[in-house]
Amino acid sequence: MNTAKPIASMHENWAYQTYEASSQILVHEGTKRYGTHQYLMPSWQDVTITENFLFEKVMHNKRICKRLIEKILGITIQSIEFPEAEKSIVIRRDSKSVRLDVYVTDNTGRVYDIEMQCSNPLDDELIRRTRYYQGMIDMDLINKGRNYAELNSTYIIFICTFDLFGLGRPMYTFRNLCLEDTNLELNDGTTKLFLNSTAVIPYESPDTFPYSDLDDDIFYFLQYINGHAPQGTFVNEINEEVTKVKENKEMEKSYMTYAMEIERRERIARNIGLEEGMKEGIQKGIQKGLKEGMQKGIKEGVQKEQLRFIISMIKKNLPLDVIAELAELSVDDIEKIKCDYNL
């Protein structure tokens, strides 16, 4: 049994955020909450490795990227290659494209997609996205002439600043298994992983961490993502690469261009949303007006028809109590109508 006590100072810069009325998750102050308000890109001086732009540039250091994959998966890779500087997959001209943060292949042909994820989407959006990415990667491989029987093994890795599944584990690994016999694996060559940086918050070192199967350098890497000072040779190497990238003036210019493009797209999306919202509001207003108008018209029509019926019965000298019963009104109401129309 682990007896390590959480360190209170480790919770600095973290807070509980409420989602969907009652549920709460522990998130870092830098977490992007797209669903609650507009996300503002940090200045270049404040950018950390959790920002996709910087993460992608750091991972283009082959040595760092290769070692990160090896340590996450517990495997040894001879070499890796970046097929394209920025991997975007478009299956058809009229289809939705996908841009992958870090897309690499190794000497055996295995494909690795590594994504930095700082926003926790609602529902199962992130989980469904891995399925979409998988399909797009497979179609991209097939479009390059491979037969489906020759599809490369793929690893889709999300490095999250939140616990997507809420179980406190530092890493969740998924492969397709037989439900009737979980020892039987489908072996379709697909693996999906979700790292959870919040799992290491209460612990000062890997020695006190209850999940001993997690590589020590990955423990320190998750702490580094949380804003802690770099520890260990590997994370210090990552931090040095971060510093190197941030000191590059061309990178700073590229980031500013990237930030302006992101903000431009968000502005367009907001304007489209506002326009659609106004259209929907106007349409709902018209529909509501028509409905209320019809209801009012029907009511007035019924009232006029009822009045004609009552006047007709009075002219025929039917007893007022009988007319009142037939019209579902009081005798006083019938007498008032008789008086108003001089009957």
Coordinates of C-alpha atoms in Angstrom, one line a residue:
M1 CA 0.0 0.0 0.0
N2 CA 1.4 3.4 -0.9
T3 CA 1.7 5.7 2.1
A4 CA 3.0 8.8 0.3
K5 CA 1.2 12.0 1.4
P6 CA 0.2 14.5 -1.2
I7 CA 2.3 17.7 -1.2
A8 CA 0.1 20.7 -0.8
S9 CA 2.4 23.0 -2.8
M10 CA 2.0 20.7 -5.8
H11 CA -1.5 22.0 -6.3
E12 CA -0.4 25.5 -7.0
N13 CA -1.8 26.8 -10.3
W14 CA -4.4 24.1 -10.3
A15 CA -8.1 24.4 -9.5
Y16 CA -11.4 22.5 -9.8
Q17 CA -13.5 23.6 -12.7
T18 CA -17.3 22.8 -12.9
Y19 CA -18.7 21.4 -16.2
E20 CA -22.2 20.6 -17.1
A21 CA -23.8 21.8 -13.8
S22 CA -22.3 19.3 -11.4
S23 CA -19.2 17.4 -12.6
Q24 CA -15.8 18.6 -11.6
I25 CA -12.3 17.9 -12.9
L26 CA -8.9 19.1 -11.7
V27 CA -7.3 21.3 -14.4
H28 CA -4.2 23.5 -14.7
E29 CA -4.7 27.2 -14.9
G30 CA -3.3 27.1 -18.5
T31 CA -5.9 24.7 -19.7
K32 CA -7.8 26.0 -22.7
R33 CA -11.5 26.0 -21.9
Y34 CA -12.9 26.5 -25.4
G35 CA -16.4 25.6 -24.3
T36 CA -16.7 28.4 -21.7
H37 CA -15.0 31.4 -23.2
Q38 CA -12.8 32.6 -26.1
Y39 CA -9.3 31.1 -25.9
L40 CA -6.6 33.8 -26.1
M41 CA -3.3 32.8 -27.5
P42 CA -0.5 33.5 -25.0
S43 CA 2.3 35.8 -25.9
W44 CA 5.5 34.3 -27.2
Q45 CA 7.2 34.9 -23.9
D46 CA 4.5 33.0 -22.0
V47 CA 4.2 30.1 -24.4
T48 CA 4.9 26.7 -22.8
I49 CA 5.3 23.2 -24.3
T50 CA 1.5 22.7 -23.8
E51 CA 0.9 25.1 -26.7
N52 CA 0.6 23.0 -29.9
F53 CA 2.9 25.2 -31.9
L54 CA 5.8 25.0 -29.5
F55 CA 5.2 21.3 -28.8
E56 CA 5.3 20.5 -32.6
K57 CA 8.6 22.5 -33.0
V58 CA 10.3 20.8 -30.1
M59 CA 9.2 17.3 -31.3
H60 CA 10.9 18.0 -34.6
N61 CA 14.1 17.3 -32.8
K62 CA 14.4 13.7 -33.9
R63 CA 16.3 12.6 -30.8
I64 CA 13.7 14.0 -28.4
C65 CA 10.7 12.8 -30.4
K66 CA 12.2 9.3 -30.7
R67 CA 13.0 9.0 -27.0
L68 CA 9.6 10.3 -26.0
I69 CA 7.9 7.6 -28.1
E70 CA 10.2 4.9 -26.7
K71 CA 9.6 5.9 -23.1
I72 CA 5.9 6.2 -23.4
L73 CA 5.5 2.8 -25.2
G74 CA 8.4 1.0 -23.5
I75 CA 9.9 0.0 -26.9
T76 CA 13.2 0.6 -28.7
I77 CA 13.2 2.3 -32.1
Q78 CA 16.1 2.4 -34.5
S79 CA 15.2 5.6 -36.2
I80 CA 12.2 7.9 -37.1
E81 CA 11.3 10.1 -40.0
F82 CA 8.9 13.0 -40.5
P83 CA 7.1 12.2 -43.8
E84 CA 6.1 15.9 -44.0
A85 CA 6.9 19.1 -42.1
E86 CA 3.2 19.5 -41.3
K87 CA 1.0 16.5 -41.8
S88 CA -2.4 17.3 -43.2
I89 CA -4.6 14.5 -44.6
V90 CA -7.4 15.2 -47.1
I91 CA -9.0 12.1 -48.6
R92 CA -11.3 14.0 -51.1
R93 CA -11.6 17.6 -52.1
D94 CA -15.0 17.8 -50.6
S95 CA -14.1 16.0 -47.3
K96 CA -13.0 17.4 -44.0
S97 CA -9.2 17.5 -43.6
V98 CA -7.2 16.7 -40.5
R99 CA -4.0 18.3 -39.4
L100 CA -1.8 16.1 -37.1
D101 CA 0.5 17.7 -34.5
V102 CA 3.4 15.3 -34.7
Y103 CA 3.3 12.5 -37.3
V104 CA 6.3 10.3 -37.6
T105 CA 7.2 6.8 -38.9
D106 CA 10.0 4.5 -37.7
N107 CA 12.3 2.2 -39.6
T108 CA 9.8 -0.7 -39.4
G109 CA 7.0 1.5 -41.0
R110 CA 5.0 1.9 -37.8
V111 CA 3.2 5.3 -37.6
Y112 CA 3.0 7.5 -34.6
D113 CA 0.7 10.5 -34.1
I114 CA 1.4 12.5 -31.0
E115 CA -1.1 15.2 -30.0
M116 CA -0.9 17.8 -27.1
Q117 CA -4.4 18.2 -25.7
C118 CA -5.1 21.0 -23.2
S119 CA -8.9 21.3 -23.6
N120 CA -11.3 18.7 -22.4
P121 CA -14.2 18.5 -24.9
L122 CA -17.6 17.6 -23.7
D123 CA -19.1 14.2 -24.1
D124 CA -16.9 11.7 -25.9
E125 CA -15.6 14.1 -28.6
L126 CA -11.9 13.4 -27.9
I127 CA -12.4 9.6 -27.9
R128 CA -14.4 9.8 -31.2
R129 CA -11.7 12.0 -32.6
T130 CA -9.1 9.2 -32.2
R131 CA -11.4 7.0 -34.3
Y132 CA -11.6 9.7 -36.9
Y133 CA -7.8 10.1 -36.9
Q134 CA -7.3 6.4 -37.2
G135 CA -9.6 6.2 -40.2
M136 CA -7.9 9.2 -41.9
I137 CA -4.4 7.7 -41.3
D138 CA -5.5 4.4 -42.7
M139 CA -7.1 5.9 -45.8
D140 CA -4.0 8.0 -46.3
L141 CA -1.8 4.9 -46.3
I142 CA -4.2 3.1 -48.7
N143 CA -4.2 6.1 -51.0
K144 CA -0.4 5.7 -51.2
G145 CA -0.8 2.2 -52.8
R146 CA -0.9 -0.1 -49.8
N147 CA -3.3 -3.0 -49.6
Y148 CA -5.4 -3.1 -46.4
A149 CA -3.6 -6.3 -45.5
E150 CA -0.4 -4.3 -45.5
L151 CA -1.6 -1.4 -43.3
N152 CA 1.1 -0.2 -40.9
S153 CA 0.7 -0.5 -37.2
T154 CA -0.4 2.9 -35.8
Y155 CA -0.1 4.6 -32.4
I156 CA -2.3 7.6 -31.6
I157 CA -1.0 9.3 -28.5
F158 CA -2.8 12.2 -26.7
I159 CA -0.8 14.0 -24.0
C160 CA -3.6 15.5 -21.8
T161 CA -3.4 18.1 -19.1
F162 CA -6.5 16.5 -17.6
D163 CA -7.8 13.1 -16.6
L164 CA -10.1 12.1 -19.5
F165 CA -11.4 9.0 -17.7
G166 CA -11.3 10.2 -14.1
L167 CA -9.5 7.1 -12.7
G168 CA -6.3 8.8 -11.6
R169 CA -4.0 6.8 -13.9
P170 CA -1.1 8.5 -15.6
M171 CA -1.7 6.6 -18.8
Y172 CA -4.6 4.7 -20.4
T173 CA -3.8 2.3 -23.3
F174 CA -6.4 0.9 -25.6
R175 CA -6.3 -2.0 -28.0
N176 CA -9.2 -4.1 -29.5
L177 CA -9.9 -7.1 -27.3
C178 CA -12.5 -9.9 -27.4
L179 CA -15.2 -9.2 -24.8
E180 CA -15.7 -12.9 -24.2
D181 CA -12.0 -13.6 -23.6
T182 CA -10.0 -10.5 -22.8
N183 CA -6.8 -12.4 -23.3
L184 CA -7.6 -12.6 -27.0
E185 CA -6.4 -9.5 -28.8
L186 CA -7.6 -8.6 -32.3
N187 CA -4.1 -7.6 -33.4
D188 CA -5.4 -5.1 -36.0
G189 CA -2.3 -3.0 -35.4
T190 CA -4.0 0.0 -33.8
T191 CA -3.2 1.4 -30.4
K192 CA -4.5 4.5 -28.7
L193 CA -3.0 6.1 -25.6
F194 CA -4.1 9.0 -23.3
L195 CA -1.5 10.4 -20.9
N196 CA -2.9 12.3 -17.9
S197 CA -0.5 14.9 -16.4
T198 CA -2.7 15.5 -13.3
A199 CA -1.9 12.0 -12.0
V200 CA 1.5 13.1 -10.9
I201 CA 0.4 16.3 -9.1
P202 CA 0.5 15.1 -5.5
Y203 CA 3.8 13.3 -5.8
E204 CA 7.3 14.7 -5.6
S205 CA 9.2 11.9 -7.3
P206 CA 8.7 8.5 -9.0
D207 CA 9.8 6.8 -5.8
T208 CA 6.5 7.7 -4.1
F209 CA 4.3 7.3 -7.2
P210 CA 2.0 4.3 -7.0
Y211 CA 2.2 3.4 -10.7
S212 CA 5.7 1.9 -10.8
D213 CA 5.3 0.9 -14.4
L214 CA 5.5 4.5 -15.6
D215 CA 8.9 5.4 -16.9
D216 CA 10.7 7.9 -14.5
D217 CA 11.3 10.3 -17.3
I218 CA 7.7 10.3 -18.3
F219 CA 6.8 11.1 -14.7
Y220 CA 9.1 14.1 -14.8
F221 CA 7.8 15.0 -18.3
L222 CA 4.2 15.1 -17.0
Q223 CA 5.4 17.3 -14.1
Y224 CA 7.1 19.6 -16.6
I225 CA 3.8 19.9 -18.5
N226 CA 2.2 20.9 -15.3
G227 CA 4.6 23.8 -15.0
H228 CA 7.3 22.3 -12.7
A229 CA 11.0 22.9 -13.2
P230 CA 12.6 20.3 -15.4
Q231 CA 14.1 17.2 -13.7
G232 CA 16.1 14.4 -15.1
T233 CA 18.4 14.3 -18.1
F234 CA 15.6 13.8 -20.7
V235 CA 13.3 16.6 -19.5
N236 CA 16.2 19.0 -19.2
E237 CA 17.0 18.2 -22.8
I238 CA 13.4 19.0 -23.7
N239 CA 13.6 22.2 -21.7
E240 CA 16.8 23.2 -23.5
E241 CA 15.1 22.6 -26.9
V242 CA 12.1 24.8 -25.7
T243 CA 14.6 27.6 -24.9
K244 CA 16.3 27.2 -28.2
V245 CA 13.1 27.4 -30.1
K246 CA 11.9 30.4 -28.2
E247 CA 15.1 32.3 -28.8
N248 CA 14.7 31.8 -32.5
K249 CA 13.3 35.1 -34.0
E250 CA 12.0 33.3 -37.1
M251 CA 10.0 31.0 -34.8
E252 CA 8.6 34.0 -33.0
K253 CA 7.4 35.5 -36.3
S254 CA 5.9 32.1 -37.3
Y255 CA 4.1 31.9 -34.0
M256 CA 2.7 35.4 -34.3
T257 CA 1.4 34.5 -37.8
Y258 CA 0.0 31.2 -36.4
A259 CA -1.7 33.1 -33.5
M260 CA -3.3 35.6 -35.8
E261 CA -4.6 32.9 -38.1
I262 CA -6.1 31.0 -35.1
E263 CA -7.8 34.2 -33.9
R264 CA -9.0 35.0 -37.4
R265 CA -10.6 31.6 -37.7
E266 CA -12.2 31.9 -34.2
R267 CA -13.5 35.4 -35.2
I268 CA -15.0 34.0 -38.4
A269 CA -16.5 31.1 -36.4
R270 CA -18.0 33.5 -33.9
N271 CA -19.5 35.7 -36.6
I272 CA -20.9 32.7 -38.4
G273 CA -22.4 31.5 -35.0
L274 CA -23.8 34.9 -34.3
E275 CA -25.4 35.1 -37.8
E276 CA -26.8 31.6 -37.5
G277 CA -28.1 32.4 -34.1
M278 CA -29.8 35.5 -35.3
K279 CA -31.4 33.6 -38.2
E280 CA -32.5 30.9 -35.8
G281 CA -33.9 33.5 -33.4
I282 CA -35.8 35.3 -36.2
Q283 CA -37.2 32.0 -37.5
K284 CA -38.3 30.9 -34.1
G285 CA -39.9 34.3 -33.6
I286 CA -41.8 34.0 -36.8
Q287 CA -42.9 30.5 -35.9
K288 CA -43.9 31.6 -32.4
G289 CA -45.8 34.5 -33.9
L290 CA -47.6 32.3 -36.4
K291 CA -48.5 29.8 -33.7
E292 CA -49.8 32.5 -31.3
G293 CA -51.7 34.2 -34.1
M294 CA -53.4 30.9 -35.2
Q295 CA -54.3 30.2 -31.6
K296 CA -55.7 33.7 -31.1
G297 CA -57.6 33.4 -34.4
I298 CA -59.1 30.1 -33.5
K299 CA -60.1 31.4 -30.1
E300 CA -61.7 34.5 -31.5
G301 CA -63.4 32.3 -34.2
V302 CA -64.8 30.0 -31.5
Q303 CA -66.0 33.0 -29.4
K304 CA -67.8 34.5 -32.4
E305 CA -69.5 31.3 -33.3
Q306 CA -70.5 30.7 -29.7
L307 CA -72.0 34.3 -29.6
R308 CA -74.0 33.6 -32.8
F309 CA -75.3 30.4 -31.3
I310 CA -76.4 32.1 -28.0
I311 CA -78.1 35.0 -29.9
S312 CA -79.9 32.4 -32.1
M313 CA -81.2 30.5 -29.0
I314 CA -82.3 33.7 -27.3
K315 CA -84.3 34.7 -30.4
K316 CA -86.0 31.3 -30.3
N317 CA -87.1 32.0 -26.7
L318 CA -85.3 29.1 -25.2
P319 CA -85.0 29.3 -21.3
L320 CA -81.9 31.2 -20.3
D321 CA -80.8 28.4 -18.0
V322 CA -80.9 25.9 -20.9
I323 CA -78.9 28.2 -23.1
A324 CA -76.4 28.7 -20.3
E325 CA -76.0 25.0 -19.9
L326 CA -75.5 24.4 -23.7
A327 CA -73.0 27.3 -24.0
E328 CA -71.2 26.3 -20.8
L329 CA -71.7 29.8 -19.4
S330 CA -73.5 31.2 -16.4
V331 CA -77.1 32.5 -16.6
D332 CA -75.8 36.0 -15.7
D333 CA -73.5 35.8 -18.8
I334 CA -76.5 34.9 -21.0
E335 CA -78.5 37.8 -19.5
K336 CA -75.7 40.2 -20.1
I337 CA -75.5 39.2 -23.8
K338 CA -79.3 39.5 -24.1
C339 CA -79.1 43.0 -22.6
D340 CA -76.1 44.1 -24.8
Y341 CA -77.8 43.1 -28.0
N342 CA -81.3 44.4 -27.0
L343 CA -82.9 41.0 -27.3

